[in-house]
Amino acid sequence: MDVKVTTLAGKDAGKVALSDAIFGLDPREDIIHRVIRWQLAKRQQGTHKTKGRAEIARTGAKMYRQKGTGRARHSSARVPQFRGGGRAHGPVVRSHAHELPKKVRALGLKHALSAKARADQIIVLDDLTFADGKTKALVDSFAKLGLSNALMIGGNEIDAGFKRAAANIPNVDVLPVQGINVYDILRRGTLVLSKSAVEALEERFK
């Protein structure tokens, strides 16, 4: 699959061939869904917690005598049915992460890239460098390319000027090629790859 390469200024910079083994698959929603669930579960903090009856700071003395009051028999004020008591079966600190085979993760990334390619939502730039470092100038460049909601994937290192200029632009994310992931690909409208990112992806999936 041949894709036109452009510059940030919107000028033609030749063509690049995208591998059909990475960008030409028939996207499977079930695999993409599994990978996104794995990603979101892994990053969930899991720090929500309530106190159980053993953690409540209250007296351990019996509330009132066992017999003769006409009321139910109670021993502790820490139990869940009383105001200020511990919560029964409440949330505890835990990890929400679950396992997903590496092959499925890799396949999910390929299918996400293929889904973008099939929807004609991939743009290849010759490089992601921006010497000016000014946000306004980069916004003008994006307007020429028709970019308003995009994920920008650079090479192994992102140019400091480009990263600084793009930091304050809403709905634009910038990642090195090592950080490319299914969730970020699908949450943005357009996927913008540099030529070095395309080469790195093809090397990765050899």
Coordinates of N, CA and C in Angstrom, one line a residue:
M1 N 0.8 -1.2 0.0 CA 0.0 0.0 0.0 C 0.9 1.2 0.0
D2 N 0.8 2.1 -1.0 CA 1.6 3.3 -1.2 C 0.8 4.5 -0.6
V3 N 1.5 5.3 0.2 CA 0.8 6.4 0.9 C 1.7 7.6 0.6
K4 N 1.1 8.7 0.2 CA 1.8 10.0 -0.1 C 2.5 10.5 1.2
V5 N 3.7 11.0 1.1 CA 4.4 11.6 2.2 C 4.4 13.1 2.0
T6 N 4.0 13.8 3.1 CA 4.0 15.3 3.0 C 4.9 15.9 4.1
T7 N 5.1 17.2 4.0 CA 5.8 17.9 5.0 C 4.9 18.7 5.9
L8 N 5.3 19.2 7.0 CA 4.5 20.0 7.8 C 3.9 21.2 7.1
A9 N 4.6 21.7 6.1 CA 4.1 22.8 5.3 C 3.1 22.4 4.3
G10 N 2.8 21.1 4.2 CA 1.8 20.7 3.2 C 2.4 20.4 1.9
K11 N 3.7 20.3 1.7 CA 4.3 20.0 0.4 C 4.5 18.6 0.2
D12 N 4.5 18.2 -1.1 CA 4.7 16.7 -1.4 C 6.2 16.3 -1.1
A13 N 6.4 15.2 -0.5 CA 7.7 14.7 -0.2 C 7.9 13.2 -0.7
G14 N 7.1 12.8 -1.7 CA 7.3 11.5 -2.2 C 6.3 10.5 -1.7
K15 N 6.6 9.3 -1.7 CA 5.7 8.2 -1.3 C 6.4 7.2 -0.4
V16 N 5.6 6.5 0.4 CA 6.2 5.4 1.2 C 5.3 4.2 1.1
A17 N 5.9 3.0 1.1 CA 5.1 1.8 1.0 C 4.8 1.3 2.4
L18 N 3.5 1.1 2.8 CA 3.1 0.5 4.1 C 2.9 -1.0 3.9
S19 N 3.5 -1.7 4.9 CA 3.4 -3.2 4.8 C 1.9 -3.6 5.0
D20 N 1.5 -4.5 4.1 CA 0.1 -5.1 4.2 C 0.0 -6.0 5.4
A21 N 1.1 -6.5 5.9 CA 1.0 -7.4 7.1 C 0.8 -6.5 8.4
I22 N 0.9 -5.2 8.3 CA 0.7 -4.3 9.5 C -0.5 -3.4 9.2
F23 N -0.6 -2.9 8.0 CA -1.6 -1.9 7.7 C -2.7 -2.4 6.8
G24 N -2.6 -3.6 6.4 CA -3.6 -4.1 5.4 C -4.4 -5.3 5.9
L25 N -4.5 -5.5 7.2 CA -5.4 -6.6 7.7 C -6.8 -6.2 7.7
D26 N -7.7 -7.2 7.8 CA -9.1 -7.0 8.0 C -9.4 -6.8 9.5
P27 N -9.7 -5.5 9.9 CA -9.7 -5.3 11.4 C -10.8 -6.1 12.1
R28 N -10.4 -6.7 13.2 CA -11.3 -7.5 14.1 C -11.6 -6.7 15.4
E29 N -12.8 -6.4 15.5 CA -13.2 -5.6 16.7 C -13.0 -6.3 18.0
D30 N -13.1 -7.6 18.0 CA -13.0 -8.4 19.2 C -11.6 -8.3 19.8
I31 N -10.6 -8.4 18.9 CA -9.2 -8.3 19.4 C -8.9 -6.9 19.8
I32 N -9.3 -5.9 19.1 CA -9.1 -4.5 19.5 C -9.8 -4.2 20.9
H33 N -11.0 -4.8 21.1 CA -11.7 -4.6 22.3 C -10.9 -5.2 23.5
R34 N -10.4 -6.4 23.3 CA -9.6 -7.1 24.3 C -8.4 -6.3 24.7
V35 N -7.7 -5.7 23.8 CA -6.5 -5.0 24.1 C -6.8 -3.7 24.8
I36 N -7.9 -3.0 24.4 CA -8.3 -1.8 25.1 C -8.7 -2.1 26.5
R37 N -9.5 -3.1 26.7 CA -9.8 -3.5 28.1 C -8.6 -3.8 28.9
W38 N -7.6 -4.5 28.4 CA -6.4 -4.8 29.1 C -5.6 -3.5 29.4
Q39 N -5.6 -2.5 28.5 CA -4.9 -1.3 28.7 C -5.6 -0.5 29.9
L40 N -6.9 -0.3 29.8 CA -7.6 0.5 30.7 C -7.6 -0.1 32.1
A41 N -7.7 -1.5 32.2 CA -7.7 -2.1 33.5 C -6.3 -2.0 34.1
K42 N -5.2 -2.0 33.3 CA -3.9 -2.0 33.8 C -3.6 -0.6 34.4
R43 N -4.1 0.5 33.9 CA -3.8 1.8 34.4 C -4.8 2.3 35.5
Q44 N -5.8 1.5 35.8 CA -6.8 1.8 36.8 C -6.0 1.7 38.2
Q45 N -6.2 2.8 39.0 CA -5.4 2.9 40.2 C -5.8 1.8 41.2
G46 N -7.1 1.6 41.4 CA -7.6 0.6 42.4 C -7.3 0.9 43.8
T47 N -7.3 2.2 44.1 CA -7.0 2.7 45.5 C -8.3 3.0 46.3
H48 N -9.4 2.7 45.7 CA -10.7 3.0 46.4 C -10.8 1.9 47.6
K49 N -11.3 2.4 48.7 CA -11.3 1.5 49.9 C -12.3 2.0 50.9
T50 N -13.0 1.1 51.6 CA -13.8 1.5 52.8 C -13.3 0.6 54.0
K51 N -13.7 1.1 55.2 CA -13.2 0.3 56.4 C -14.2 -0.8 56.7
G52 N -13.7 -1.9 57.1 CA -14.5 -3.0 57.5 C -14.7 -2.9 59.1
R53 N -15.4 -3.8 59.6 CA -15.7 -3.7 61.1 C -14.5 -3.8 61.9
A54 N -13.4 -4.6 61.4 CA -12.2 -4.7 62.2 C -11.4 -3.5 62.2
E55 N -11.7 -2.5 61.3 CA -10.8 -1.3 61.2 C -11.5 -0.1 61.9
I56 N -12.7 -0.2 62.4 CA -13.4 0.9 63.0 C -12.9 1.2 64.4
A57 N -12.6 2.4 64.7 CA -12.1 2.8 66.0 C -13.3 3.1 66.9
R58 N -13.8 2.0 67.6 CA -14.9 2.1 68.5 C -14.6 1.2 69.7
T59 N -15.3 1.4 70.8 CA -15.1 0.6 71.9 C -15.5 -0.9 71.6
G60 N -14.9 -1.8 72.3 CA -15.2 -3.2 72.1 C -16.2 -3.7 73.2
A61 N -16.6 -2.8 74.0 CA -17.5 -3.2 75.1 C -18.9 -3.6 74.5
K62 N -19.6 -4.5 75.2 CA -20.9 -4.9 74.8 C -21.8 -3.7 74.9
M63 N -22.7 -3.5 73.9 CA -23.5 -2.3 73.9 C -24.5 -2.2 75.0
Y64 N -25.2 -3.3 75.3 CA -26.1 -3.3 76.5 C -26.3 -4.7 76.9
R65 N -26.9 -5.0 78.0 CA -27.0 -6.3 78.5 C -27.8 -7.3 77.6
Q66 N -27.5 -8.5 77.7 CA -28.0 -9.5 76.7 C -29.5 -9.7 76.8
K67 N -30.0 -9.7 78.0 CA -31.5 -10.0 78.2 C -32.2 -8.9 79.0
G68 N -33.5 -8.9 78.8 CA -34.3 -8.0 79.6 C -34.6 -6.6 79.0
T69 N -34.0 -6.3 77.9 CA -34.2 -4.9 77.3 C -35.4 -4.9 76.3
G70 N -35.7 -6.1 75.8 CA -36.8 -6.2 74.8 C -36.2 -5.9 73.4
R71 N -34.9 -5.7 73.3 CA -34.3 -5.4 72.0 C -33.5 -6.6 71.5
A72 N -33.1 -6.5 70.3 CA -32.3 -7.6 69.7 C -30.9 -7.7 70.4
R73 N -30.3 -8.9 70.4 CA -29.1 -9.1 71.1 C -27.9 -8.6 70.2
H74 N -27.2 -7.5 70.7 CA -26.1 -7.0 70.0 C -24.8 -7.0 70.9
S75 N -23.7 -7.2 70.2 CA -22.5 -7.3 71.0 C -21.6 -6.1 70.7
S76 N -21.4 -5.8 69.4 CA -20.5 -4.8 68.9 C -21.2 -3.6 68.2
A77 N -20.7 -2.4 68.4 CA -21.2 -1.2 67.7 C -20.5 -1.0 66.4
R78 N -19.5 -1.9 66.1 CA -18.7 -1.7 64.9 C -19.4 -2.4 63.7
V79 N -20.4 -3.1 63.9 CA -21.0 -3.9 62.8 C -21.7 -3.0 61.8
P80 N -21.9 -3.5 60.5 CA -22.4 -2.6 59.5 C -23.8 -2.0 59.7
Q81 N -24.7 -2.6 60.5 CA -26.0 -2.1 60.6 C -26.2 -0.9 61.4
F82 N -25.1 -0.5 62.1 CA -25.1 0.7 62.9 C -24.4 1.9 62.3
R83 N -24.9 3.1 62.5 CA -24.3 4.3 62.0 C -22.9 4.4 62.5
G84 N -21.9 4.6 61.6 CA -20.5 4.7 62.0 C -19.8 3.3 62.1
G85 N -20.6 2.3 61.7 CA -20.0 1.0 61.7 C -19.2 0.7 60.4
G86 N -18.5 -0.4 60.4 CA -17.8 -0.8 59.2 C -18.7 -1.2 58.0
R87 N -18.2 -1.1 56.8 CA -19.0 -1.5 55.7 C -18.8 -3.0 55.4
A88 N -19.9 -3.6 55.0 CA -19.8 -5.1 54.7 C -19.4 -5.2 53.2
H89 N -18.4 -6.0 52.9 CA -18.0 -6.3 51.5 C -17.7 -5.1 50.7
G90 N -17.1 -4.1 51.3 CA -16.7 -2.9 50.6 C -15.5 -3.1 49.8
P91 N -15.2 -2.1 48.9 CA -14.0 -2.2 48.1 C -12.7 -2.1 48.9
V92 N -11.7 -2.8 48.4 CA -10.4 -2.8 49.0 C -9.4 -2.5 48.0
V93 N -8.2 -2.1 48.4 CA -7.1 -1.7 47.5 C -6.7 -3.0 46.8
R94 N -6.7 -2.9 45.4 CA -6.3 -4.1 44.6 C -5.9 -3.6 43.3
S95 N -5.2 -4.5 42.5 CA -4.9 -4.3 41.2 C -6.0 -4.8 40.2
H96 N -6.4 -4.0 39.3 CA -7.4 -4.4 38.3 C -6.8 -5.1 37.1
A97 N -5.4 -5.1 37.0 CA -4.8 -5.6 35.8 C -5.0 -7.1 35.6
H98 N -5.1 -7.5 34.4 CA -5.2 -9.0 34.1 C -4.2 -9.3 32.9
E99 N -4.0 -10.5 32.7 CA -3.0 -11.0 31.8 C -3.6 -11.0 30.3
L100 N -2.7 -10.7 29.4 CA -3.1 -10.8 28.0 C -1.8 -11.2 27.2
P101 N -1.9 -12.2 26.4 CA -0.7 -12.7 25.7 C -0.1 -11.6 24.8
K102 N 1.3 -11.7 24.7 CA 2.0 -10.7 23.9 C 1.5 -10.7 22.5
K103 N 1.3 -11.9 22.0 CA 0.8 -12.1 20.6 C -0.5 -11.4 20.3
V104 N -1.4 -11.4 21.3 CA -2.7 -10.8 21.2 C -2.5 -9.3 21.2
R105 N -1.6 -8.8 22.1 CA -1.3 -7.3 22.2 C -0.8 -6.8 20.8
A106 N 0.2 -7.6 20.3 CA 0.8 -7.2 19.0 C -0.2 -7.2 17.9
L107 N -1.1 -8.2 17.9 CA -2.1 -8.3 16.9 C -3.1 -7.2 17.0
G108 N -3.4 -6.8 18.2 CA -4.4 -5.7 18.5 C -3.8 -4.4 17.9
L109 N -2.5 -4.2 18.0 CA -1.9 -3.0 17.5 C -2.0 -3.0 16.0
K110 N -1.7 -4.1 15.4 CA -1.8 -4.3 13.9 C -3.2 -4.0 13.4
H111 N -4.2 -4.5 14.1 CA -5.6 -4.3 13.7 C -6.0 -2.9 13.9
A112 N -5.5 -2.2 14.9 CA -5.8 -0.8 15.1 C -5.2 0.1 14.0
L113 N -4.0 -0.2 13.6 CA -3.3 0.5 12.5 C -4.1 0.2 11.2
S114 N -4.5 -1.1 11.0 CA -5.2 -1.4 9.8 C -6.6 -0.7 9.7
A115 N -7.2 -0.6 10.9 CA -8.5 0.1 10.9 C -8.4 1.6 10.5
K116 N -7.3 2.2 10.9 CA -7.0 3.6 10.5 C -6.7 3.7 9.0
A117 N -5.9 2.7 8.6 CA -5.6 2.7 7.1 C -6.8 2.5 6.3
R118 N -7.7 1.6 6.7 CA -8.9 1.3 5.9 C -9.9 2.5 5.9
A119 N -9.9 3.3 7.0 CA -10.7 4.5 7.1 C -10.1 5.7 6.5
D120 N -8.9 5.5 5.9 CA -8.1 6.6 5.2 C -7.9 7.7 6.2
Q121 N -7.4 7.3 7.5 CA -7.2 8.3 8.5 C -5.7 8.3 8.9
I122 N -4.8 7.9 8.0 CA -3.4 7.9 8.3 C -2.7 8.9 7.4
I123 N -1.9 9.8 8.0 CA -1.0 10.7 7.3 C 0.4 10.4 7.6
V124 N 1.3 10.4 6.6 CA 2.7 10.2 6.8 C 3.4 11.5 6.5
L125 N 4.2 11.9 7.5 CA 5.0 13.1 7.3 C 6.5 12.7 7.2
D126 N 7.2 13.6 6.5 CA 8.7 13.2 6.3 C 9.4 13.2 7.7
D127 N 9.1 14.2 8.6 CA 9.7 14.1 9.9 C 8.8 15.1 10.8
L128 N 8.9 14.9 12.1 CA 8.2 15.7 13.1 C 9.3 16.6 13.8
T129 N 9.8 17.6 13.0 CA 10.7 18.5 13.6 C 10.1 19.9 13.4
F130 N 10.3 20.8 14.4 CA 9.8 22.1 14.3 C 10.7 23.1 15.0
A131 N 11.5 23.7 14.3 CA 12.6 24.6 14.9 C 12.0 25.8 15.6
D132 N 10.9 26.3 15.1 CA 10.3 27.5 15.7 C 9.9 27.3 17.1
G133 N 9.2 26.2 17.4 CA 8.8 25.9 18.8 C 7.6 26.8 19.2
K134 N 6.9 27.4 18.3 CA 5.8 28.3 18.6 C 4.5 27.6 18.3
T135 N 3.6 27.5 19.3 CA 2.3 26.8 19.2 C 1.5 27.4 18.0
K136 N 1.4 28.7 17.9 CA 0.6 29.3 16.9 C 1.0 28.9 15.5
A137 N 2.3 28.9 15.3 CA 2.8 28.5 13.9 C 2.5 27.0 13.6
L138 N 2.6 26.2 14.7 CA 2.3 24.8 14.5 C 0.8 24.6 14.2
V139 N -0.1 25.3 14.9 CA -1.5 25.3 14.6 C -1.8 25.6 13.2
D140 N -1.1 26.6 12.6 CA -1.3 27.0 11.2 C -0.9 25.9 10.3
S141 N 0.2 25.2 10.7 CA 0.6 24.1 9.8 C -0.4 22.9 9.9
F142 N -0.9 22.7 11.1 CA -2.0 21.6 11.2 C -3.2 22.0 10.4
A143 N -3.6 23.3 10.4 CA -4.7 23.7 9.6 C -4.6 23.4 8.1
K144 N -3.4 23.6 7.6 CA -3.1 23.3 6.2 C -3.3 21.8 5.9
L145 N -2.9 21.0 6.9 CA -3.0 19.5 6.7 C -4.4 19.0 7.1
G146 N -5.3 19.9 7.6 CA -6.6 19.5 8.0 C -6.6 18.7 9.3
L147 N -5.7 18.9 10.2 CA -5.6 18.2 11.5 C -6.2 19.0 12.6
S148 N -7.2 18.4 13.3 CA -7.8 19.1 14.4 C -7.8 18.1 15.6
N149 N -7.8 16.8 15.3 CA -7.8 15.8 16.3 C -6.9 14.7 15.9
A150 N -5.7 14.6 16.5 CA -4.7 13.7 15.9 C -3.8 13.1 17.0
L151 N -3.3 11.9 16.7 CA -2.2 11.3 17.4 C -0.9 11.4 16.5
M152 N 0.1 12.0 17.0 CA 1.4 12.2 16.3 C 2.4 11.2 16.8
I153 N 2.9 10.3 15.9 CA 3.9 9.3 16.3 C 5.2 9.7 15.6
G154 N 6.2 10.0 16.4 CA 7.5 10.3 15.9 C 8.5 9.1 16.0
G155 N 9.8 9.3 15.8 CA 10.8 8.3 15.9 C 11.1 7.9 17.4
N156 N 12.3 7.4 17.6 CA 12.7 7.0 18.9 C 12.7 8.1 19.9
E157 N 13.0 9.3 19.4 CA 12.9 10.5 20.3 C 12.2 11.6 19.6
I158 N 11.3 12.4 20.3 CA 10.5 13.5 19.8 C 11.4 14.7 19.8
D159 N 11.3 15.5 18.7 CA 12.0 16.7 18.6 C 11.5 17.7 19.7
A160 N 12.4 18.3 20.4 CA 12.0 19.2 21.6 C 11.2 20.3 21.1
G161 N 11.5 21.0 20.0 CA 10.7 22.1 19.5 C 9.3 21.7 19.1
F162 N 9.2 20.6 18.5 CA 7.8 20.1 18.1 C 7.0 19.7 19.3
K163 N 7.6 19.0 20.3 CA 6.9 18.6 21.5 C 6.4 19.8 22.3
R164 N 7.3 20.9 22.4 CA 6.9 22.1 23.1 C 5.8 22.8 22.4
A165 N 5.9 22.9 21.1 CA 4.8 23.6 20.3 C 3.5 22.9 20.4
A166 N 3.5 21.6 20.4 CA 2.3 20.8 20.4 C 1.6 20.6 21.7
A167 N 2.4 20.9 22.8 CA 1.9 20.6 24.2 C 0.6 21.3 24.5
N168 N 0.4 22.5 24.0 CA -0.8 23.3 24.4 C -1.9 23.2 23.3
I169 N -1.8 22.3 22.4 CA -2.9 22.2 21.3 C -3.9 21.1 21.8
P170 N -5.1 21.5 21.9 CA -6.1 20.5 22.4 C -6.3 19.4 21.4
N171 N -6.6 18.2 21.9 CA -7.0 17.1 21.0 C -5.8 16.6 20.1
V172 N -4.6 17.0 20.5 CA -3.4 16.5 19.8 C -2.5 15.9 20.8
D173 N -2.1 14.6 20.6 CA -1.2 13.9 21.4 C 0.1 13.6 20.6
V174 N 1.2 13.6 21.3 CA 2.5 13.4 20.6 C 3.2 12.3 21.4
L175 N 3.6 11.2 20.7 CA 4.3 10.0 21.4 C 5.4 9.6 20.5
P176 N 6.5 9.1 21.2 CA 7.5 8.4 20.4 C 7.0 7.0 20.0
V177 N 7.7 6.4 19.0 CA 7.1 5.2 18.4 C 7.0 4.0 19.5
Q178 N 7.9 4.1 20.5 CA 7.8 3.1 21.5 C 6.5 3.1 22.3
G179 N 5.9 4.3 22.4 CA 4.7 4.5 23.2 C 3.4 4.3 22.4
I180 N 3.5 3.9 21.1 CA 2.3 3.7 20.3 C 1.4 2.6 20.9
N181 N 0.1 2.9 21.0 CA -0.8 1.9 21.7 C -2.2 2.0 21.1
V182 N -3.0 0.9 21.2 CA -4.3 0.8 20.6 C -5.2 1.9 21.1
Y183 N -5.3 2.1 22.4 CA -6.3 3.1 22.9 C -6.0 4.5 22.4
D184 N -4.8 5.0 22.4 CA -4.5 6.3 21.9 C -4.8 6.4 20.4
I185 N -4.5 5.3 19.6 CA -4.7 5.4 18.2 C -6.2 5.6 17.9
L186 N -7.1 4.9 18.6 CA -8.5 4.9 18.3 C -9.2 6.1 19.0
R187 N -8.6 6.7 20.0 CA -9.3 7.9 20.6 C -9.1 9.2 19.9
R188 N -8.2 9.2 18.9 CA -8.0 10.4 18.1 C -8.4 10.1 16.7
G189 N -8.8 11.2 16.0 CA -9.4 11.0 14.7 C -8.4 10.6 13.6
T190 N -7.2 11.2 13.6 CA -6.2 11.0 12.6 C -4.9 10.5 13.2
L191 N -4.3 9.5 12.6 CA -3.0 9.0 13.0 C -2.0 9.6 12.1
V192 N -1.0 10.3 12.7 CA 0.0 10.9 11.9 C 1.4 10.2 12.2
L193 N 2.0 9.6 11.2 CA 3.2 8.9 11.4 C 4.4 9.6 10.7
S194 N 5.5 9.6 11.3 CA 6.7 10.1 10.6 C 7.3 8.9 9.8
K195 N 8.1 9.2 8.9 CA 8.7 8.1 8.1 C 9.6 7.2 9.0
S196 N 10.2 7.8 10.0 CA 11.0 7.0 10.9 C 10.1 6.1 11.8
A197 N 8.9 6.6 12.1 CA 8.0 5.7 12.9 C 7.5 4.5 12.0
V198 N 7.2 4.8 10.7 CA 6.8 3.7 9.8 C 7.9 2.6 9.8
E199 N 9.2 3.1 9.6 CA 10.3 2.1 9.5 C 10.4 1.4 10.8
A200 N 10.3 2.0 12.0 CA 10.4 1.4 13.3 C 9.3 0.3 13.5
L201 N 8.1 0.6 13.0 CA 7.0 -0.3 13.2 C 7.2 -1.5 12.3
E202 N 7.7 -1.3 11.1 CA 8.0 -2.5 10.2 C 9.1 -3.3 10.7
E203 N 10.1 -2.7 11.4 CA 11.2 -3.4 12.0 C 10.7 -4.2 13.2
R204 N 9.8 -3.6 13.9 CA 9.3 -4.2 15.2 C 8.5 -5.5 14.8
F205 N 7.7 -5.5 13.7 CA 6.9 -6.6 13.4 C 7.4 -7.5 12.4
K206 N 8.7 -7.5 12.2 CA 9.4 -8.4 11.2 C 9.2 -9.9 11.6

